[in-house]
XYZ file of N, CA, C and O in Angstrom:
668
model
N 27.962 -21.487 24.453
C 27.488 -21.176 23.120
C 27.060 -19.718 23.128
O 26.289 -19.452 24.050
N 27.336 -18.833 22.419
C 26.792 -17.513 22.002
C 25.340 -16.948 21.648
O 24.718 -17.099 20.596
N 24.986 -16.301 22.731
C 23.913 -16.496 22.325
C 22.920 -15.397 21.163
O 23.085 -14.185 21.023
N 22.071 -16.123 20.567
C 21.616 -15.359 19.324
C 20.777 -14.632 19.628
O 20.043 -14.753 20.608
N 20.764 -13.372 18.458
C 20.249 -12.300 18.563
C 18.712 -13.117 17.662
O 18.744 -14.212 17.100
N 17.727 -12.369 17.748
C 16.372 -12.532 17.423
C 16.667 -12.697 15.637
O 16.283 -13.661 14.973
N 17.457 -11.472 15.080
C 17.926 -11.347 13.745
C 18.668 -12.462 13.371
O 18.902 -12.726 12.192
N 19.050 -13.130 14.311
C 20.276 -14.028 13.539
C 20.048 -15.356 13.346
O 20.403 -16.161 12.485
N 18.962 -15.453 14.949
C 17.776 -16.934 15.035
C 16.974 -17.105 13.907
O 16.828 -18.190 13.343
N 16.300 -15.756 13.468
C 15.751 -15.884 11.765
C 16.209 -15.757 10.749
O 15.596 -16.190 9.774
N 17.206 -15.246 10.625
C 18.099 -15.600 9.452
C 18.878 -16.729 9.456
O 19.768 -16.790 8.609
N 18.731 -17.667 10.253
C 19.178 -18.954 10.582
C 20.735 -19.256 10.514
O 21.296 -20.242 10.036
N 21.385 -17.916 11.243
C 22.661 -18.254 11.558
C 22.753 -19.372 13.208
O 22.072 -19.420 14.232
N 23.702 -19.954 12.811
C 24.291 -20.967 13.758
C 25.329 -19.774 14.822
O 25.607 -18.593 14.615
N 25.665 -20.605 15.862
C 27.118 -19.613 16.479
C 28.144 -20.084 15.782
O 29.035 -19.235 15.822
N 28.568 -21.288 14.977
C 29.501 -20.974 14.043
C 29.864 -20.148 12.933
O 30.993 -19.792 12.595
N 28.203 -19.761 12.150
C 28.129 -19.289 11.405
C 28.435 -17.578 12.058
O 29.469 -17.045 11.655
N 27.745 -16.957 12.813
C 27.819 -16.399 13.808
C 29.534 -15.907 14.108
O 29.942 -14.783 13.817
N 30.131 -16.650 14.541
C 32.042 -16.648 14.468
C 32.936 -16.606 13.591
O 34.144 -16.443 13.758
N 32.296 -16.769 12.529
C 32.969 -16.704 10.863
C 32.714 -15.317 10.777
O 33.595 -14.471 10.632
N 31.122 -15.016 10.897
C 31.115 -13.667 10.284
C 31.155 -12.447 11.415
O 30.767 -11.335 11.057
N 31.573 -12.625 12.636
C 32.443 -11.570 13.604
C 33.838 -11.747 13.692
O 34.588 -10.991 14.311
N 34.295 -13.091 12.858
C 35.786 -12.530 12.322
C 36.007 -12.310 10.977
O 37.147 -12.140 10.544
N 35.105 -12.297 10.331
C 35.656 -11.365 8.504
C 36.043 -12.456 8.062
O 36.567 -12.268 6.964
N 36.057 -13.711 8.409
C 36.749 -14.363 7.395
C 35.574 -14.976 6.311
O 34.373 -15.178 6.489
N 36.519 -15.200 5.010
C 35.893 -15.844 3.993
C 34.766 -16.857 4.471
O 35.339 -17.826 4.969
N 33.503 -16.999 4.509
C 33.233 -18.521 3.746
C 31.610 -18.648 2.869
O 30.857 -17.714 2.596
N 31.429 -20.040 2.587
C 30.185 -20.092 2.072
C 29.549 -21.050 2.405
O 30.154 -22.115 2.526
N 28.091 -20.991 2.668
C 27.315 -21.196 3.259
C 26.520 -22.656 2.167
O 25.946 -22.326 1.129
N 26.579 -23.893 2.490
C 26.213 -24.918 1.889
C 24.925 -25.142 2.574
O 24.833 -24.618 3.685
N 23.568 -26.040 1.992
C 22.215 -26.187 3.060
C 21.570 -26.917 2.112
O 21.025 -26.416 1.129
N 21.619 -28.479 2.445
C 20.646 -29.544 1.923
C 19.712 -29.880 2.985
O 19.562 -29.328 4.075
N 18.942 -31.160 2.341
C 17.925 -31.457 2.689
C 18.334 -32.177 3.352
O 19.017 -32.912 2.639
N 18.414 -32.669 4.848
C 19.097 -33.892 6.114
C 18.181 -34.571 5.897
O 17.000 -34.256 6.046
N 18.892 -36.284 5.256
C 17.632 -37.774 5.255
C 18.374 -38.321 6.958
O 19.532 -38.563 7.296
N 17.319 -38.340 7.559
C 17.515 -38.951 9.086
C 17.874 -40.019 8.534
O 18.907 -40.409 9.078
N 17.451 -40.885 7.496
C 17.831 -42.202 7.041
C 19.187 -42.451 6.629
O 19.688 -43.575 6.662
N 19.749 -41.477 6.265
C 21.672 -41.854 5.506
C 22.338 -42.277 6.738
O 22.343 -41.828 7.885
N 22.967 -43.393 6.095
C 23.743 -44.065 7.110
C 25.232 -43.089 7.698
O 25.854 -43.415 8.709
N 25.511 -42.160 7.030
C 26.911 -41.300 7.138
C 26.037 -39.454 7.189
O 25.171 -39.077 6.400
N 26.543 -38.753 8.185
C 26.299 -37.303 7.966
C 27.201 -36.802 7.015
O 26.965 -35.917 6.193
N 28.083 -37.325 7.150
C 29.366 -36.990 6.681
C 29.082 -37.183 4.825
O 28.906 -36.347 3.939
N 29.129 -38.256 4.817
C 29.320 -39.037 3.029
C 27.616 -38.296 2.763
O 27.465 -37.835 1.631
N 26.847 -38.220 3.366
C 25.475 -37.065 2.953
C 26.050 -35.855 2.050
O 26.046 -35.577 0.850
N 26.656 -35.150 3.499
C 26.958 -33.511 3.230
C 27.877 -33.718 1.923
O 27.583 -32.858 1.092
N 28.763 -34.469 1.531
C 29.484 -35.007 0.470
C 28.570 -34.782 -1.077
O 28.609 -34.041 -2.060
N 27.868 -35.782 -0.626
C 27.096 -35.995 -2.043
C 25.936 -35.088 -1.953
O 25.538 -35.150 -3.116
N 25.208 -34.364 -1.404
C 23.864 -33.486 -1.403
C 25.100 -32.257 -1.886
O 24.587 -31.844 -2.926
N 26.217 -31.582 -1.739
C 26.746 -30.914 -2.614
C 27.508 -31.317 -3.362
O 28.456 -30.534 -3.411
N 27.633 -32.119 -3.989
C 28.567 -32.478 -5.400
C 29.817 -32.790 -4.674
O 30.411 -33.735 -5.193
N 30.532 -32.177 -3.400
C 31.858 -32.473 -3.373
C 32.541 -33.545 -2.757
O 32.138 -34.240 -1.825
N 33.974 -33.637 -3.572
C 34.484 -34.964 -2.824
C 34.496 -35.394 -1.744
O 35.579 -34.936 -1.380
N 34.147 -35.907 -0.956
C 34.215 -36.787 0.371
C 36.359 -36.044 1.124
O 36.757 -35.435 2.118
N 36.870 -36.510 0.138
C 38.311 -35.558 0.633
C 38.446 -34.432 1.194
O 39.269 -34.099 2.047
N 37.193 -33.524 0.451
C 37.234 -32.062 1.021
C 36.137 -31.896 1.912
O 36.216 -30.943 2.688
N 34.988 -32.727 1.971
C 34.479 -32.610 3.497
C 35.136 -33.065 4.856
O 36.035 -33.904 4.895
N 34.766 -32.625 5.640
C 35.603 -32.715 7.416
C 34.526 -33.099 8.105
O 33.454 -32.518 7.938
N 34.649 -34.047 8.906
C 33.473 -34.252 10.226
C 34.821 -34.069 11.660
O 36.033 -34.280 11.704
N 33.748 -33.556 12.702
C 34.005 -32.783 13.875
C 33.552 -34.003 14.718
O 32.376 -34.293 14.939
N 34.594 -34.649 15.139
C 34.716 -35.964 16.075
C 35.087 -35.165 17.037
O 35.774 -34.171 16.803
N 34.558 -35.595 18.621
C 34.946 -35.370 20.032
C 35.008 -36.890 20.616
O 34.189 -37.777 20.853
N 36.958 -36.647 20.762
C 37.018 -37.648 21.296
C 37.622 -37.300 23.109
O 37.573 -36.138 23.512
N 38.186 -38.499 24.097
C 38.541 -38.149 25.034
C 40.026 -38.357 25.279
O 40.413 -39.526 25.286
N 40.607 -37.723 25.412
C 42.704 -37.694 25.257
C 42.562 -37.591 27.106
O 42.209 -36.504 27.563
N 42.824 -38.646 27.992
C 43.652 -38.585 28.922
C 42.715 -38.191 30.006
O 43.184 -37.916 31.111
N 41.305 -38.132 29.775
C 40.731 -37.544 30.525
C 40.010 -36.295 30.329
O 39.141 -35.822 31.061
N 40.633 -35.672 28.903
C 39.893 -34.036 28.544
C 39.329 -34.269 27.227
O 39.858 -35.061 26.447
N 38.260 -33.602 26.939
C 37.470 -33.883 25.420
C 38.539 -32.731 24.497
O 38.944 -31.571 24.575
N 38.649 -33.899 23.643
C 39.523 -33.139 22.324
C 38.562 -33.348 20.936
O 37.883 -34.354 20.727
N 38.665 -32.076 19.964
C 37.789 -32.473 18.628
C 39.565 -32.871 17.649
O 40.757 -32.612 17.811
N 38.578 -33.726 16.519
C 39.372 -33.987 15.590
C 38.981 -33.335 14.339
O 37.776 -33.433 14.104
N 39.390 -32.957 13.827
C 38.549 -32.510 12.175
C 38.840 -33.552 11.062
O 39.844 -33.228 10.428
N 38.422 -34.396 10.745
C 38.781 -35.064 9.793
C 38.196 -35.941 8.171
O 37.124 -36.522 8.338
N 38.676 -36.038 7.000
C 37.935 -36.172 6.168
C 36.431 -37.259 6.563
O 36.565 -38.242 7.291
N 35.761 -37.070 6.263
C 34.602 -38.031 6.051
C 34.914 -39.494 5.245
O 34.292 -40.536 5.451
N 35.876 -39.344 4.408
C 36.686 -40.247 3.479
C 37.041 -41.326 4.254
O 37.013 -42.454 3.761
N 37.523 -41.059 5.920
C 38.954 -42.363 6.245
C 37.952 -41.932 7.703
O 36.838 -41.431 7.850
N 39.063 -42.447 8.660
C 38.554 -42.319 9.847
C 39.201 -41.725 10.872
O 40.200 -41.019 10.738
N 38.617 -42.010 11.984
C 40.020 -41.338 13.520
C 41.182 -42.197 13.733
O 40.924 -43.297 14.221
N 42.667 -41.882 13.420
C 43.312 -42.643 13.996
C 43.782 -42.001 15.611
O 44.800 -41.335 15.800
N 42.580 -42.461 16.887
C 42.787 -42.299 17.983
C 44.318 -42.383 18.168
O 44.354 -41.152 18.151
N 45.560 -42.706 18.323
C 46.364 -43.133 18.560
C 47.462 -41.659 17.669
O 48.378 -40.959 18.102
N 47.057 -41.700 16.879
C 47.782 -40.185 16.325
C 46.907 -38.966 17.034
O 47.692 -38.044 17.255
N 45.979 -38.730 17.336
C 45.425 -37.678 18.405
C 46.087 -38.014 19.086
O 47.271 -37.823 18.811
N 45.853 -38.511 20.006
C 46.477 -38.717 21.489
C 48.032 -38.148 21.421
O 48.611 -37.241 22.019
N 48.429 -39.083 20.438
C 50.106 -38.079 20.194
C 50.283 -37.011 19.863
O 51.370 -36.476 20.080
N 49.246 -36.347 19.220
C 48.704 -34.635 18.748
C 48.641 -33.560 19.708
O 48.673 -32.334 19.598
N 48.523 -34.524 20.881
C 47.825 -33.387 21.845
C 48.769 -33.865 23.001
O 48.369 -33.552 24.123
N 49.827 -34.492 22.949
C 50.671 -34.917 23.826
C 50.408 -35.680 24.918
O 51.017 -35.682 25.988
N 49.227 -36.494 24.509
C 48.446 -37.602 25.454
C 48.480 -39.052 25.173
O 48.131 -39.429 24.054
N 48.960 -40.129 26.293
C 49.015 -41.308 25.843
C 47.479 -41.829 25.696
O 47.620 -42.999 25.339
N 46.502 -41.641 25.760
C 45.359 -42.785 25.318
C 44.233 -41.659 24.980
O 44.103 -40.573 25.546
N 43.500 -42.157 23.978
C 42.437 -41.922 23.504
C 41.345 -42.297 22.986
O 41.645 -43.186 22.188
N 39.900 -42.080 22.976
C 38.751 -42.760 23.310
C 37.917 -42.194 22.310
O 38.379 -41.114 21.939
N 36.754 -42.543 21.671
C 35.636 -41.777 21.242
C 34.848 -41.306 22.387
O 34.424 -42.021 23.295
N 34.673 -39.902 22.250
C 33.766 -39.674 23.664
C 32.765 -39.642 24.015
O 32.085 -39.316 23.042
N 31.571 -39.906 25.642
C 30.549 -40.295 25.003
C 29.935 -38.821 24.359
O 30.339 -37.686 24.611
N 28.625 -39.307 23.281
C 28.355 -38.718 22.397
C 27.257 -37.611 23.441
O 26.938 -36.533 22.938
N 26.746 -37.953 24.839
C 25.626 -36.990 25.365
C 26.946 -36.023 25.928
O 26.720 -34.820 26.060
N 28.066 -36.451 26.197
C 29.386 -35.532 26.763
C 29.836 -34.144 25.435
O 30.118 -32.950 25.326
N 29.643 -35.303 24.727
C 30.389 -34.325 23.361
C 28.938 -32.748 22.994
O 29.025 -31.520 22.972
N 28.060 -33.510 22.828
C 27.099 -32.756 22.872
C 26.559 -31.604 23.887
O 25.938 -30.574 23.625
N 26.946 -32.053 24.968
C 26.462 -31.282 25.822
C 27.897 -29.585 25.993
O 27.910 -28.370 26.188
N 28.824 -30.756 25.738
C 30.125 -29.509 25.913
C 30.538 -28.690 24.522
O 31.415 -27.834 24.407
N 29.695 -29.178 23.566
C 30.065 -28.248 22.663
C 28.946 -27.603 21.920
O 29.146 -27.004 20.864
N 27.934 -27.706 22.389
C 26.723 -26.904 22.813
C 25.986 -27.151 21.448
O 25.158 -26.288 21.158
N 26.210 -28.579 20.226
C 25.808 -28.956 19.254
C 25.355 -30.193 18.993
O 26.322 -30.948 19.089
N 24.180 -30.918 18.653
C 23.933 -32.266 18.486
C 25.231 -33.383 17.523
O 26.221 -33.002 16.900
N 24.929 -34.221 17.648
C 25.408 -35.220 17.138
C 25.060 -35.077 15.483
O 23.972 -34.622 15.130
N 26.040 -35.488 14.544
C 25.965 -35.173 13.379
C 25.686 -33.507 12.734
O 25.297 -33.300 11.585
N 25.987 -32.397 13.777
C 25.911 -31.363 13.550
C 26.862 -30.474 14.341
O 26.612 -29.296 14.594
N 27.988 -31.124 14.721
C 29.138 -30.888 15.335
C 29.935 -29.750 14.781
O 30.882 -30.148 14.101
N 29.866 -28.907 14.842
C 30.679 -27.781 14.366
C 32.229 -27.466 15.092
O 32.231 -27.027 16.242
N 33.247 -27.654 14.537
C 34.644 -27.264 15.386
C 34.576 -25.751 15.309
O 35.732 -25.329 15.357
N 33.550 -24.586 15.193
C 33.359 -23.335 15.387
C 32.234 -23.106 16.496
O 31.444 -23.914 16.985
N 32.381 -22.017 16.687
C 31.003 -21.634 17.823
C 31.295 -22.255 18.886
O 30.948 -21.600 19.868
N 32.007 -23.690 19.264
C 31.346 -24.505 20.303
C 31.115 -23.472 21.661
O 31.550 -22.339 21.868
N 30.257 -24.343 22.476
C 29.728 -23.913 24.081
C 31.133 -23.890 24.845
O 31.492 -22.994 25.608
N 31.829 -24.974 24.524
C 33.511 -24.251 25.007
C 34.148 -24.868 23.994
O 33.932 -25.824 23.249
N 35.139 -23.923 24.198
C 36.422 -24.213 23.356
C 37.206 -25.197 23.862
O 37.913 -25.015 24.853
N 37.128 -26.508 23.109
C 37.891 -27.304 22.818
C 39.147 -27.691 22.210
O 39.298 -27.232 21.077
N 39.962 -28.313 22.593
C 41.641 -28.352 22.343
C 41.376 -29.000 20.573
O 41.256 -30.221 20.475
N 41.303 -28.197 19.346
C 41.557 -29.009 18.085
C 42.671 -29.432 17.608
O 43.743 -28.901 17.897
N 42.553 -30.468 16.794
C 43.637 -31.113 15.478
C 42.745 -31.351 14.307
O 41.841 -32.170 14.145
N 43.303 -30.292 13.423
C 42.870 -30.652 11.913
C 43.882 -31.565 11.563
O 45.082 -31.331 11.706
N 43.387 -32.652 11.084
C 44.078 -33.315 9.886
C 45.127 -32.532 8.621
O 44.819 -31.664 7.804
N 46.270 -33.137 8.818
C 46.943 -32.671 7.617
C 46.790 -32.299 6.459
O 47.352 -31.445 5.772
N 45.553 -33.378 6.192
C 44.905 -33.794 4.621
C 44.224 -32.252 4.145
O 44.146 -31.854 2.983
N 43.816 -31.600 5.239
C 43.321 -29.981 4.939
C 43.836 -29.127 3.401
O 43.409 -28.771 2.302
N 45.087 -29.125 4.287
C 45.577 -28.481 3.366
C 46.196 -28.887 2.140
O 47.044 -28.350 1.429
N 45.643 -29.834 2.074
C 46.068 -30.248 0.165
C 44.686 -29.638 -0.546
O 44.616 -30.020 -1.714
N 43.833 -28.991 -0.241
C 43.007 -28.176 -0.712
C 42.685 -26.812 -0.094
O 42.799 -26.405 1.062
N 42.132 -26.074 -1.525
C 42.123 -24.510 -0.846
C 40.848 -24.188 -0.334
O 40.578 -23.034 -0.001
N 39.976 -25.195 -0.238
C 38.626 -25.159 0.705
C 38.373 -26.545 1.218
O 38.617 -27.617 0.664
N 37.713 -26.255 2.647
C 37.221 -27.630 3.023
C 35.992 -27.302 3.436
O 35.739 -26.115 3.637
N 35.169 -28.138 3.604
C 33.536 -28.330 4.229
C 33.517 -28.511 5.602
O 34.365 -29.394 5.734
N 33.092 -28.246 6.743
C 32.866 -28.599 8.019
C 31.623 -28.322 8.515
O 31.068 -27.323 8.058
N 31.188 -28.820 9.151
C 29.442 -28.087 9.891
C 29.316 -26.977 9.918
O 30.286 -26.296 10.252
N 28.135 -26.384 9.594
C 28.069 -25.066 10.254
C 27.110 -24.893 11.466
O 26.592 -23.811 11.741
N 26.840 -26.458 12.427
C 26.133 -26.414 13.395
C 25.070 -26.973 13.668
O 24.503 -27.038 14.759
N 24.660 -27.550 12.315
C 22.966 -28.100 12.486
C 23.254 -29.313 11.092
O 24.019 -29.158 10.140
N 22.469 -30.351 11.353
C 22.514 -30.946 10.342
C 22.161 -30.768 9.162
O 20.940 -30.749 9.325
N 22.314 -30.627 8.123
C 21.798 -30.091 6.621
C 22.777 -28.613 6.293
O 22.648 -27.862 5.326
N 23.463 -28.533 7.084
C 24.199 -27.119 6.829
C 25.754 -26.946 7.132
O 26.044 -26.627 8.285
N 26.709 -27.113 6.277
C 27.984 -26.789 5.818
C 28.320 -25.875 5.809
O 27.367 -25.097 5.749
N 29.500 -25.250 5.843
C 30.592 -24.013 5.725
C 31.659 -24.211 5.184
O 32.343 -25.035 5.791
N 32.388 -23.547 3.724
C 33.226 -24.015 3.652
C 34.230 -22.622 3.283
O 33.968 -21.595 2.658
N 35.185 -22.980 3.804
C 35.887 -21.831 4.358
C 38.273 -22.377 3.933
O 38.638 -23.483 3.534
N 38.933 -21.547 4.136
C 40.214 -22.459 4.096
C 40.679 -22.762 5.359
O 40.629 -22.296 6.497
N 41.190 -23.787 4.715
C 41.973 -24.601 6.361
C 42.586 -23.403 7.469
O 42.391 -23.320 8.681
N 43.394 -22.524 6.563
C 44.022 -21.474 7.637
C 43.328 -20.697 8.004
O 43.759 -19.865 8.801
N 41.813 -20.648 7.519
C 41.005 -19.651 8.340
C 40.732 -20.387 9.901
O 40.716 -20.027 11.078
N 40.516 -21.743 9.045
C 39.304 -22.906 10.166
C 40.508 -22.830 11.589
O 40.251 -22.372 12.702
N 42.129 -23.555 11.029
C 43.024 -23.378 11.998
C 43.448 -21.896 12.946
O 43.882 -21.710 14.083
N 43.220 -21.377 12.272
C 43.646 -19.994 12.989
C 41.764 -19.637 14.190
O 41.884 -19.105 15.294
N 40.371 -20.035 13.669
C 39.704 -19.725 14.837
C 39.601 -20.622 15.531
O 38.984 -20.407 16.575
N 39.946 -21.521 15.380
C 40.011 -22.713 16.512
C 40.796 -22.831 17.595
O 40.605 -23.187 18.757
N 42.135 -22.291 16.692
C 43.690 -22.599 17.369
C 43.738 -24.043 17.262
O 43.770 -24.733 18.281
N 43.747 -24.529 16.152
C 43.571 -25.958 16.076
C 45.531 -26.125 15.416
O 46.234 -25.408 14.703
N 45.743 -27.378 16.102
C 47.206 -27.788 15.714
C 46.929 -28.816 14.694
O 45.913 -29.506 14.790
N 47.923 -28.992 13.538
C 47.514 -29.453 12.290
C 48.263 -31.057 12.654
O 49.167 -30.984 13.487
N 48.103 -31.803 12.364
C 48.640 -33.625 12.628
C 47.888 -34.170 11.403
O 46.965 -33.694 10.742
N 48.639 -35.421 11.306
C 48.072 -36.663 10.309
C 46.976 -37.598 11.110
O 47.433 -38.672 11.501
N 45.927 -37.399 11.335
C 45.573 -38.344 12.408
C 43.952 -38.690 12.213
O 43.004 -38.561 12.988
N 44.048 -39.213 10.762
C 43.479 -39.391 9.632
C 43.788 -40.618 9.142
O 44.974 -40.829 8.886
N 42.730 -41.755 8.893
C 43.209 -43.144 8.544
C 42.731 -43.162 6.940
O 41.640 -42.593 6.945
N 42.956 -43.437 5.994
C 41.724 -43.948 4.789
C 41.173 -45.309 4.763
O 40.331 -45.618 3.920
């Protein structure tokens, strides 16, 4: 994970947020109130900004073959493990555990950012991306979104685009 400058810890940039804005690209900065109580982070960040559940993304780490892979995918549907695994040219795939996922991508649980991570992880955005010209994804902490376009999100990730997205 990158580590923050004193200025950036108080202006409450994330290292995703942080990686957006040392590469110039577009985005904007979403920040509700996190109920520890909502049963979904995901269907939260949805409705605390008005937008469809379609155009938010949650940042799943799952395990392909032995190596932690993220998924980006709507909040709407779910992981189809079985299309990762074929994404990334791996026969089996797992949800991974969640102190693994956390620890290697240097972000808590429900605040999973596919930017910044502590390492770079092998991504697949969902196809579904790009049927819109913005999507929502973490910006690192719970209560806080980024929403930016798919070809920005794909191009800092190096994320390969697949269907691997259930509704």
């Amino acid at each position: 994970m990158a580590k923050k400058s004193k200025k950036q810890q108080q202006s409450g940039g994330t290292p995703a947020t942080v990686a957006l804005t040392a590469a110039g690209v577009a985005y904007t900065v979403h920040a509700y109130e996190h109920d520890p109580a909502h049963p979904s982070y995901g269907e939260e960040a949805a409705e605390a900004m008005g937008v469809s559940p379609d155009r938010v993304f949650k940042t799943l780490v799952a395990d392909v073959d032995g190596s932690l892979v993220v998924a980006v995918v709507p909040v709407a549907g779910s992981l189809d493990l079985k299309a990762l695994a074929t994404a990334v040219g791996g026969k089996r795939a797992a949800m991974a555990d969640p102190a693994a996922a956390e620890r290697t991508t240097g972000y808590v649980r429900g605040g999973i950012s596919p930017l910044g991570q502590r390492k770079r992880l092998r991504t697949v955005l969902d196809a579904s991306a790009y049927h819109h010209a913005t999507i929502c994804v973490s910006a690192g902490r719970r209560g806080l979104e980024v929403e930016l376009a798919p070809d920005d999100l794909a191009l800092l990730t190096e994320a390969v685009s697949a269907p691997v997205a259930r509704a």
